[in-house]
Short mmCIF file of C-alpha atoms and ligand atoms in Angstrom, two decimals:
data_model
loop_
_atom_site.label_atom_id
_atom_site.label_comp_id
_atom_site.label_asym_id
_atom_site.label_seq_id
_atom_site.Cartn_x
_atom_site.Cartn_y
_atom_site.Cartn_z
CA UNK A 1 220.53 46.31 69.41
CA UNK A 2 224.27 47.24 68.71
CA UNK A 3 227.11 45.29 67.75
CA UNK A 4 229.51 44.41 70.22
CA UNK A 5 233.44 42.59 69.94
CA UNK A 6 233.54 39.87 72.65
CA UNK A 7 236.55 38.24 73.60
CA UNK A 8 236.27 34.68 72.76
CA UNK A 9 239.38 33.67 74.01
CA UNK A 10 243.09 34.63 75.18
CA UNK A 11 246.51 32.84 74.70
CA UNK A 12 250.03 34.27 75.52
CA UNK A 13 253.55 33.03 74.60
CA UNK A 14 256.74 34.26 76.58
CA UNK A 15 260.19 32.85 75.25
CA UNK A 16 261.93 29.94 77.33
CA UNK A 17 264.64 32.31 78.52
CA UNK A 18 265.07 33.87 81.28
CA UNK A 19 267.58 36.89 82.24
CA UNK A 20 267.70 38.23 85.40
CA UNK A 21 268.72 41.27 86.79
CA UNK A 22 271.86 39.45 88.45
CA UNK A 23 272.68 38.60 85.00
CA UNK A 24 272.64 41.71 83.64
CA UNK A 25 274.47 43.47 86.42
CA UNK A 26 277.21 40.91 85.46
CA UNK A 27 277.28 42.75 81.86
CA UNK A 28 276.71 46.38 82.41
CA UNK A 29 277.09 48.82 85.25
CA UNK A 30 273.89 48.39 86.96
CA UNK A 31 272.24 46.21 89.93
CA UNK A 32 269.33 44.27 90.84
CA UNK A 33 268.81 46.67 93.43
CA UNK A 34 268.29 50.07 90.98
CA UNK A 35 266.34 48.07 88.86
CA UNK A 36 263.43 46.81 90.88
CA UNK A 37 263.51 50.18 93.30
CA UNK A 38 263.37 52.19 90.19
CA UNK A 39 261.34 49.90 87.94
CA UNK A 40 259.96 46.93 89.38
CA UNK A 41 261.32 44.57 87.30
CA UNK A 42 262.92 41.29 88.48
CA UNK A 43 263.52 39.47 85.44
CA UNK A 44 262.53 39.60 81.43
CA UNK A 45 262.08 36.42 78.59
CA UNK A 46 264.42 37.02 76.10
CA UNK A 47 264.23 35.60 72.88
CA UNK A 48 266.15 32.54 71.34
CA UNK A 49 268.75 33.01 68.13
CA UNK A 50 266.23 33.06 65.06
CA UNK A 51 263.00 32.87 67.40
CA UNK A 52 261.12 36.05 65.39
CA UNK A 53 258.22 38.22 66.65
CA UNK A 54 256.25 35.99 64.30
CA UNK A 55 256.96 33.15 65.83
CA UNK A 56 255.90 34.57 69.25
CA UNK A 57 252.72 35.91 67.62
CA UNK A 58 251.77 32.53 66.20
CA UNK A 59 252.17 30.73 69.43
CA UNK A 60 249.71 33.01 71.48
CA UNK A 61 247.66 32.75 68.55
CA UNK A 62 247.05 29.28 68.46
CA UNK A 63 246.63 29.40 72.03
CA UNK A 64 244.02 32.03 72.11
CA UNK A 65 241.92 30.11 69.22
CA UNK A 66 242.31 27.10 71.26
CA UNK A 67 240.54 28.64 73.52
CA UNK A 68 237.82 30.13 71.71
CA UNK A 69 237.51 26.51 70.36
CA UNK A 70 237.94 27.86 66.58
CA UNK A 71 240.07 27.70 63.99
CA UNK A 72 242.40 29.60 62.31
CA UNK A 73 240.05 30.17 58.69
CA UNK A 74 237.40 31.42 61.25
CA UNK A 75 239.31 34.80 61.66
CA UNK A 76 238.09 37.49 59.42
CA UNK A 77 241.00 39.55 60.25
CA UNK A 78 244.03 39.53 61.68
CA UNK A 79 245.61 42.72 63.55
CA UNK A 80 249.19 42.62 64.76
CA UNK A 81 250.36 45.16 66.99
CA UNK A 82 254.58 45.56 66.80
CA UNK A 83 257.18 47.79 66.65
CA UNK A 84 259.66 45.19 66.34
CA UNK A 85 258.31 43.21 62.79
CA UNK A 86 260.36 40.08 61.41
CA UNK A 87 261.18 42.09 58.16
CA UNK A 88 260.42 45.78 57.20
CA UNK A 89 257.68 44.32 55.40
CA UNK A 90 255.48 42.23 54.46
CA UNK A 91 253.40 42.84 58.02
CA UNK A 92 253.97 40.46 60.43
CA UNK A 93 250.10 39.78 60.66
CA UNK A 94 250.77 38.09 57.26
CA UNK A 95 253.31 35.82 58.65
CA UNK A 96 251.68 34.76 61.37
CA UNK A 97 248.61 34.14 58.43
CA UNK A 98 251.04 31.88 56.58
CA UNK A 99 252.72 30.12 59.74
CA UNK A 100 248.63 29.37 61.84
CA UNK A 101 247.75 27.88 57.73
CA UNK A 102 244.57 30.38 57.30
CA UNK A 103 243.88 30.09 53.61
CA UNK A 104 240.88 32.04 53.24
CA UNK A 105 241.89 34.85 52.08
CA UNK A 106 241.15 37.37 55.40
CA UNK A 107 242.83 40.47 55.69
CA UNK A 108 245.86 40.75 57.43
CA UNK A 109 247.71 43.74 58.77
CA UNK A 110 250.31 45.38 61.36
CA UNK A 111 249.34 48.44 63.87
CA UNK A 112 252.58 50.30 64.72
CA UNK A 113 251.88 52.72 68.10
CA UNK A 114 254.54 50.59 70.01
CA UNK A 115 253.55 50.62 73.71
CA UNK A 116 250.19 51.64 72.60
CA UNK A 117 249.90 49.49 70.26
CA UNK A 118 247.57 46.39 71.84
CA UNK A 119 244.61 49.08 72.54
CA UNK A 120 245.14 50.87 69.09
CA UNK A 121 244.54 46.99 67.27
CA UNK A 122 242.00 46.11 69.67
CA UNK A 123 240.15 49.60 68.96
CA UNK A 124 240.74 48.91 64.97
CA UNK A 125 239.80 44.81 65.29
CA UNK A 126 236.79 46.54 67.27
CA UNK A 127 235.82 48.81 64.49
CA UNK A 128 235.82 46.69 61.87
CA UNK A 129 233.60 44.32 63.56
CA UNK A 130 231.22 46.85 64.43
CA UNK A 131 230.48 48.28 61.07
CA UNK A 132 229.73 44.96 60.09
CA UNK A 133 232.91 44.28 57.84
CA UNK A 134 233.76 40.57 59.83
CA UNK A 135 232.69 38.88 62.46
CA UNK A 136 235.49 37.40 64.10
CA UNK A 137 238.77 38.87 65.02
CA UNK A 138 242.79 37.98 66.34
CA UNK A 139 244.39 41.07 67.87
CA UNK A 140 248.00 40.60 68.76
CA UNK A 141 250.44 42.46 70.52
CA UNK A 142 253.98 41.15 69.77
CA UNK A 143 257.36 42.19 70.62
CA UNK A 144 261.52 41.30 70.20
CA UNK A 145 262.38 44.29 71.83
CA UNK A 146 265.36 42.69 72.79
CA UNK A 147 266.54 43.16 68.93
CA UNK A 148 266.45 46.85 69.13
CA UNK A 149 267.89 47.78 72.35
CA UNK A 150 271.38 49.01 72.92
CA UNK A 151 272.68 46.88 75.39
CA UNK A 152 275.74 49.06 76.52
CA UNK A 153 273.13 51.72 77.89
CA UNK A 154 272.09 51.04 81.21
CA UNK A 155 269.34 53.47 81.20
CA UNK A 156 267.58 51.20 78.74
CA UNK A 157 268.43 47.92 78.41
CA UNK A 158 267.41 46.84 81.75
CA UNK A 159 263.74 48.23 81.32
CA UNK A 160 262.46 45.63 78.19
CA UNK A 161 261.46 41.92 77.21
CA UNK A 162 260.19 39.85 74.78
CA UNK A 163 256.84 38.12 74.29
CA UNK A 164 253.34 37.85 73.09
CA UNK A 165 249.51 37.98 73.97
CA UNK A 166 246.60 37.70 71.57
CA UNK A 167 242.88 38.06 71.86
CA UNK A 168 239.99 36.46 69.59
CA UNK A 169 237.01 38.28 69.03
CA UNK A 170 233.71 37.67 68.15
CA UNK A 171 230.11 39.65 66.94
CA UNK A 172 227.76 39.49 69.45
CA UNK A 173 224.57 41.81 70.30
CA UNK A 174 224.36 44.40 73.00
CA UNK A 175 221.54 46.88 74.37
CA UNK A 176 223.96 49.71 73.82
CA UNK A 177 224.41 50.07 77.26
CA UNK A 178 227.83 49.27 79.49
CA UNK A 179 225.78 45.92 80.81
CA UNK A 180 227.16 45.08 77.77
CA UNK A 181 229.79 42.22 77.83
CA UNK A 182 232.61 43.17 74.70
CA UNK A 183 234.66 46.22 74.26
CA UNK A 184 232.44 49.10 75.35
CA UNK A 185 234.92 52.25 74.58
CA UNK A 186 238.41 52.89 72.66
CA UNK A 187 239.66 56.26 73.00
CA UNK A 188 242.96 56.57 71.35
CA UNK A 189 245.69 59.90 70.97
CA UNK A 190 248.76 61.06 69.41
CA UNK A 191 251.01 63.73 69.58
CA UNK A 192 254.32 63.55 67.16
CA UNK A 193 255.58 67.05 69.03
CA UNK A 194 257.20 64.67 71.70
CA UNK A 195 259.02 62.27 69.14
CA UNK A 196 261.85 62.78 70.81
CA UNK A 197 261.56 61.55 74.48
CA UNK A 198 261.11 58.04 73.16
CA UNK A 199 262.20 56.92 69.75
CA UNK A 200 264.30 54.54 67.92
CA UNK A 201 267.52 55.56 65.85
CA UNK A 202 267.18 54.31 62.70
CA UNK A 203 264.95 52.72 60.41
CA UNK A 204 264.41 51.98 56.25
CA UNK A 205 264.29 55.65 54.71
CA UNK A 206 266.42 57.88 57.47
CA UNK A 207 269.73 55.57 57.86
CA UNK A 208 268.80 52.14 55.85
CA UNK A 209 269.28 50.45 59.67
CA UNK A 210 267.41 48.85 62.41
CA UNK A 211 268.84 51.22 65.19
CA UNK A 212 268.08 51.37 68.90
CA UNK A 213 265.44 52.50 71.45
CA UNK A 214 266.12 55.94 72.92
CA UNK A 215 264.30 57.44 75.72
CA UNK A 216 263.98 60.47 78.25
CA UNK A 217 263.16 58.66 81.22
CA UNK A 218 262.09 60.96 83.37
CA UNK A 219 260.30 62.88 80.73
CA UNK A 220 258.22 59.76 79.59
CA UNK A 221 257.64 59.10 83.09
CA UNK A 222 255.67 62.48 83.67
CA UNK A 223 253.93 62.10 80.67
CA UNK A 224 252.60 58.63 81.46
CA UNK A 225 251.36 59.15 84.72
CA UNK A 226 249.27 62.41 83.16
CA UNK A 227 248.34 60.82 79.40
CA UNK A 228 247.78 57.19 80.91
CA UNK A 229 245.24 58.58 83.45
CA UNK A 230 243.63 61.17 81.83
CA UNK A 231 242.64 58.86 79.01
CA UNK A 232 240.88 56.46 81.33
CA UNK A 233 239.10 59.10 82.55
CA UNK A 234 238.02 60.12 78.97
CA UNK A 235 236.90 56.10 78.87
CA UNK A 236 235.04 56.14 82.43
CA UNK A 237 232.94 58.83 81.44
CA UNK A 238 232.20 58.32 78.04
CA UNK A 239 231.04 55.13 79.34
CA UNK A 240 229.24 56.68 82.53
CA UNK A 241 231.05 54.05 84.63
CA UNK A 242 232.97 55.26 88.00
CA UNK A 243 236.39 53.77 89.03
CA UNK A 244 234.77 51.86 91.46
CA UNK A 245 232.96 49.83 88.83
CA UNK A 246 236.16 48.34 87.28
CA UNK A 247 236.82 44.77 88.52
CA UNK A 248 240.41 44.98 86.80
CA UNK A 249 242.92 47.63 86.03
CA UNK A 250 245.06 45.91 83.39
CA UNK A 251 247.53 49.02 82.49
CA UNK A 252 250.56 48.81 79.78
CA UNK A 253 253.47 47.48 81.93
CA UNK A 254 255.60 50.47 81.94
CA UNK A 255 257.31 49.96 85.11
CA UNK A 256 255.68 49.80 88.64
CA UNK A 257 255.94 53.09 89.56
CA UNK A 258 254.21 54.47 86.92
CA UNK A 259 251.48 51.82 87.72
CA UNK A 260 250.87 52.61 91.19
CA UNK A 261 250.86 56.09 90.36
CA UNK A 262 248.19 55.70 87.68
CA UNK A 263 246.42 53.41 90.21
CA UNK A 264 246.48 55.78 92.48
CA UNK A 265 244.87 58.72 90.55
CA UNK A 266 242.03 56.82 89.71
CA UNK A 267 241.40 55.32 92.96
CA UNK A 268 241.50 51.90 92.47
CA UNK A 269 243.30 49.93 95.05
CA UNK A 270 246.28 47.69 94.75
CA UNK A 271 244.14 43.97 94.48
CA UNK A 272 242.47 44.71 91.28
CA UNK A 273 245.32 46.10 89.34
CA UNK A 274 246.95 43.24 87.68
CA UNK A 275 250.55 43.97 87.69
CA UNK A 276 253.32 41.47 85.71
CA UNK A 277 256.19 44.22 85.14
CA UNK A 278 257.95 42.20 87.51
CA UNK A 279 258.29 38.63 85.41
CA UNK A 280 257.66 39.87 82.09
CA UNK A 281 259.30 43.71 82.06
CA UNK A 282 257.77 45.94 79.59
CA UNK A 283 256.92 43.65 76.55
CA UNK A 284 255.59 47.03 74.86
CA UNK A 285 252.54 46.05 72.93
CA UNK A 286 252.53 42.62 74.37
CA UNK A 287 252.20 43.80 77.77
CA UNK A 288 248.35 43.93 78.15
CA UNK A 289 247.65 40.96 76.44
CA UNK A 290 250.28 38.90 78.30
CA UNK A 291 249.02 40.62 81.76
CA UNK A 292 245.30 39.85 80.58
CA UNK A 293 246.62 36.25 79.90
CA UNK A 294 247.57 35.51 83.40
CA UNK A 295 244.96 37.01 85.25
CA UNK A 296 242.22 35.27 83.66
CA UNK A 297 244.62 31.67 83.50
CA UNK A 298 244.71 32.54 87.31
CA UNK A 299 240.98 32.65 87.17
CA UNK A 300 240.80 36.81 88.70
CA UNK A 301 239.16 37.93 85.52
CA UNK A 302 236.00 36.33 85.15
CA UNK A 303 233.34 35.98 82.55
CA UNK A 304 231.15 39.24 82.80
CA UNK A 305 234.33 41.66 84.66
CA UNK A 306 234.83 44.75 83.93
CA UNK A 307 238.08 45.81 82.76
CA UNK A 308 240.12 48.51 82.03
CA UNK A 309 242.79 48.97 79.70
CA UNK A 310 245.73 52.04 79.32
CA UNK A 311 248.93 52.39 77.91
CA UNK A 312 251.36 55.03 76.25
CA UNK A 313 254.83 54.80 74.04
CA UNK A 314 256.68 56.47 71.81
CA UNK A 315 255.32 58.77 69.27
CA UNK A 316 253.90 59.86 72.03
CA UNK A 317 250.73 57.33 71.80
CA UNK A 318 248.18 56.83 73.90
CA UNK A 319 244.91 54.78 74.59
CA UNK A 320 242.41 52.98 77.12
CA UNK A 321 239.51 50.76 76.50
CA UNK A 322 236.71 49.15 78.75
CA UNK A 323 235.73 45.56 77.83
CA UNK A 324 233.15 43.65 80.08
CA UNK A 325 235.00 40.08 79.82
N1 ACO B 1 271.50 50.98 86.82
C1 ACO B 1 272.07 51.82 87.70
N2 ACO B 1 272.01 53.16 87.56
C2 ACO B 1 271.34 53.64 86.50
C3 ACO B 1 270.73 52.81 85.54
C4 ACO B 1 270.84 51.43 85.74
N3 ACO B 1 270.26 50.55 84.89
N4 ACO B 1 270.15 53.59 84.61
C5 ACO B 1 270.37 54.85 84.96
N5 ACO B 1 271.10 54.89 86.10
C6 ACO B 1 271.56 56.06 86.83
C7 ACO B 1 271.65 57.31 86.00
O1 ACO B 1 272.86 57.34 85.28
C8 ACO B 1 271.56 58.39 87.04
O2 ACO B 1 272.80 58.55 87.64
P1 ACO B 1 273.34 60.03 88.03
O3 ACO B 1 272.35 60.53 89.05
O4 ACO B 1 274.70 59.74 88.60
O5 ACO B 1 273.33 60.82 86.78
C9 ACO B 1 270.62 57.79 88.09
O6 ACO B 1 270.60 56.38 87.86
C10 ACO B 1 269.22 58.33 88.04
O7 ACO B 1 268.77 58.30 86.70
P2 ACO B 1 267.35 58.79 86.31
O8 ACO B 1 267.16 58.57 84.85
O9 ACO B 1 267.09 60.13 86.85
O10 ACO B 1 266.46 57.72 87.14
P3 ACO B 1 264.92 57.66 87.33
O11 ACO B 1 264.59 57.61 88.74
O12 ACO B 1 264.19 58.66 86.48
O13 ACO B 1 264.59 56.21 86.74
C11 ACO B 1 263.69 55.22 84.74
C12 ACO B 1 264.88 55.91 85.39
C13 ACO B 1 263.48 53.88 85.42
C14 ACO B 1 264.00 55.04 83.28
C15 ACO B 1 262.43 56.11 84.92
O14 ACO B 1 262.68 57.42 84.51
C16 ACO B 1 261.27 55.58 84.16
O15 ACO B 1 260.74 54.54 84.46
N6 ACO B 1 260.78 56.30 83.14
C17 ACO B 1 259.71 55.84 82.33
C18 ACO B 1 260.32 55.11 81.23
C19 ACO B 1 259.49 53.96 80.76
O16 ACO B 1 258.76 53.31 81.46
N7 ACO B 1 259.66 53.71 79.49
C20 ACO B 1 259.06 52.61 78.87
C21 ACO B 1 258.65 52.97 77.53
S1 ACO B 1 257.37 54.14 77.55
C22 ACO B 1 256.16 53.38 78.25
O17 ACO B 1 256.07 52.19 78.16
C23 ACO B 1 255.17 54.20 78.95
#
């Protein structure tokens, strides 16, 4: 018998407003047009004055242990995935700690691979519970990117959102074998030789400020379309699963092109990709987690599914994983 991480439950909290690409196009030189032929996107959330990343993460939080029917001094440890913290420290996962009321003393910590970063905590939430160290788990992926964009650069601005998703996991036992329901692979990768085509421009020891997102679009785009799908290739084989096995396709929610073309590499058709770019924009390492959210509130992801998980962002970062829901 092995030990497995099985999702327990899933909660997701977007903030109350909405912008639209109209909106924008009334701001900057762009139009609702470019945006959703080039992206996909139709509208984002967008945070509220002094609404934090924290406050996001809490929310989906509370909603995901609600669902898993436990409470928050059940967790054994808390993983927060952000790029966009409340403070440059302490970790966010530490606020949220404070602001659900645990008080028993779990560990508490932030993952920073930004559009990566859900499948990096899931993989390290995953770990930990394997080797025995807790039992339960709350992985969170939980973004403001709204606070770090420049909003006079149309190449941008236009792309990002804000919002949250969180998981709870729990030990269970498995034969080893991809029957399995839990996570059944990680893979995760890195490669700081292409800082450059997506970073931000500023930060506590290079210029003492927050800066702003910049990006090589079209650069990031090739990369993601070869990174995103040779990594789920990596996870179909070291599981010995096919493409056709996967119930859902639950990719990072770059921007729809890069979706479809992923998609399409692997061979998995168009009704079980779950696709949210559209509402939600790309809500870096929220974007799983909130996509996850709605497709098993819309009841497509079942109990015993198979689903599989990509995404890549700046650093460059990459990842998949394969739970059986
Ligand atoms: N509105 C109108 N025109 C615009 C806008 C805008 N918002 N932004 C750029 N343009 C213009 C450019 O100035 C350029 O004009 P020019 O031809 O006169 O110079 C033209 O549109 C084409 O620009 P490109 O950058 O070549 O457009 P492209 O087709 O590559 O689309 C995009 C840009 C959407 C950024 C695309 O490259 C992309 O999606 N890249 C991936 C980026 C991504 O998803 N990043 C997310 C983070 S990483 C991740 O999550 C995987």
């Amino acid at each position: 018998m092995v030990r497995r991480s099985i999702v327990a439950g899933i909660g997701s909290y977007l903030p109350e407003r909405i912008v639209t690409n109209a909106e924008l196009a009334a701001r900057i030189d762009t139009s609702d047009e470019w945006i959703q032929e080039r992206s996909g996107i139709q509208q984002r959330h967008i945070v509220a004055d002094g609404e934090m990343t924290s406050d996001l993460a809490t929310c989906a939080a509370q909603r995901a242990l609600a669902a898993a029917g436990m409470e928050p001094d059940d967790i054994g440890i808390i993983v927060v995935a952000t790029s966009t913290p409340d403070e440059t420290f302490p970790a966010t996962a530490t606020v949220v700690q404070s602001k659900l009321g645990c008080a028993n003393g779990s560990m508490g910590f932030d993952v920073q691979a930004v559009c990566s970063g859900f499948v990096f905590a899931l993989a390290t939430a995953d770990n930990f519970i394997k080797v025995g160290q807790v039992d339960t788990a709350l992985v969170i992926g939980a973004e403001t990117f709204s606070k770090i964009l420049d909003w006079e650069d149309r190449s941008t601005c236009v792309l990002f959102g804000d919002g949250a998703g969180a998981v709870v996991l729990k030990a269970g036992e498995g034969d080893g074998s991809s029957a399995d329901r839990g996570v059944l692979s990680t893979h995760l990768h890195s490669d700081g030789r292409l800082h450059d085509l997506l970073y931000v421009d500023g930060g506590p020891s290079s210029t003492g400020q927050v800066g702003h997102l910049r990006m090589e679009g079209r650069e990031v785009f090739k990369h993601a379309v070869t990174k995103m799908s040779e990594v789920t290739i990596e996870a179909l084989e070291a599981t010995g699963l096919h493409a056709d096995d996967i119930d859902w396709f639950v990719p990072h929610q770059a921007n729809r092109r890069i979706i479809d073309g992923t998609a399409r590499k692997l061979g998995i058709t168009g009704e079980r990709v779950v696709v949210t770019i559209g509402q939600h924009a790309n809500t870096s390492a929220a974007s799983i987690p909130l996509a996850l959210s709605v497709a098993v509130e819309d009841k497509r992801i079942q109990e015993g599914n198979l689903v599989l998980l990509e995404a890549m962002g700046g650093g460059l970062t990459w990842g998949s994983g394969i739970v059986r829901w």
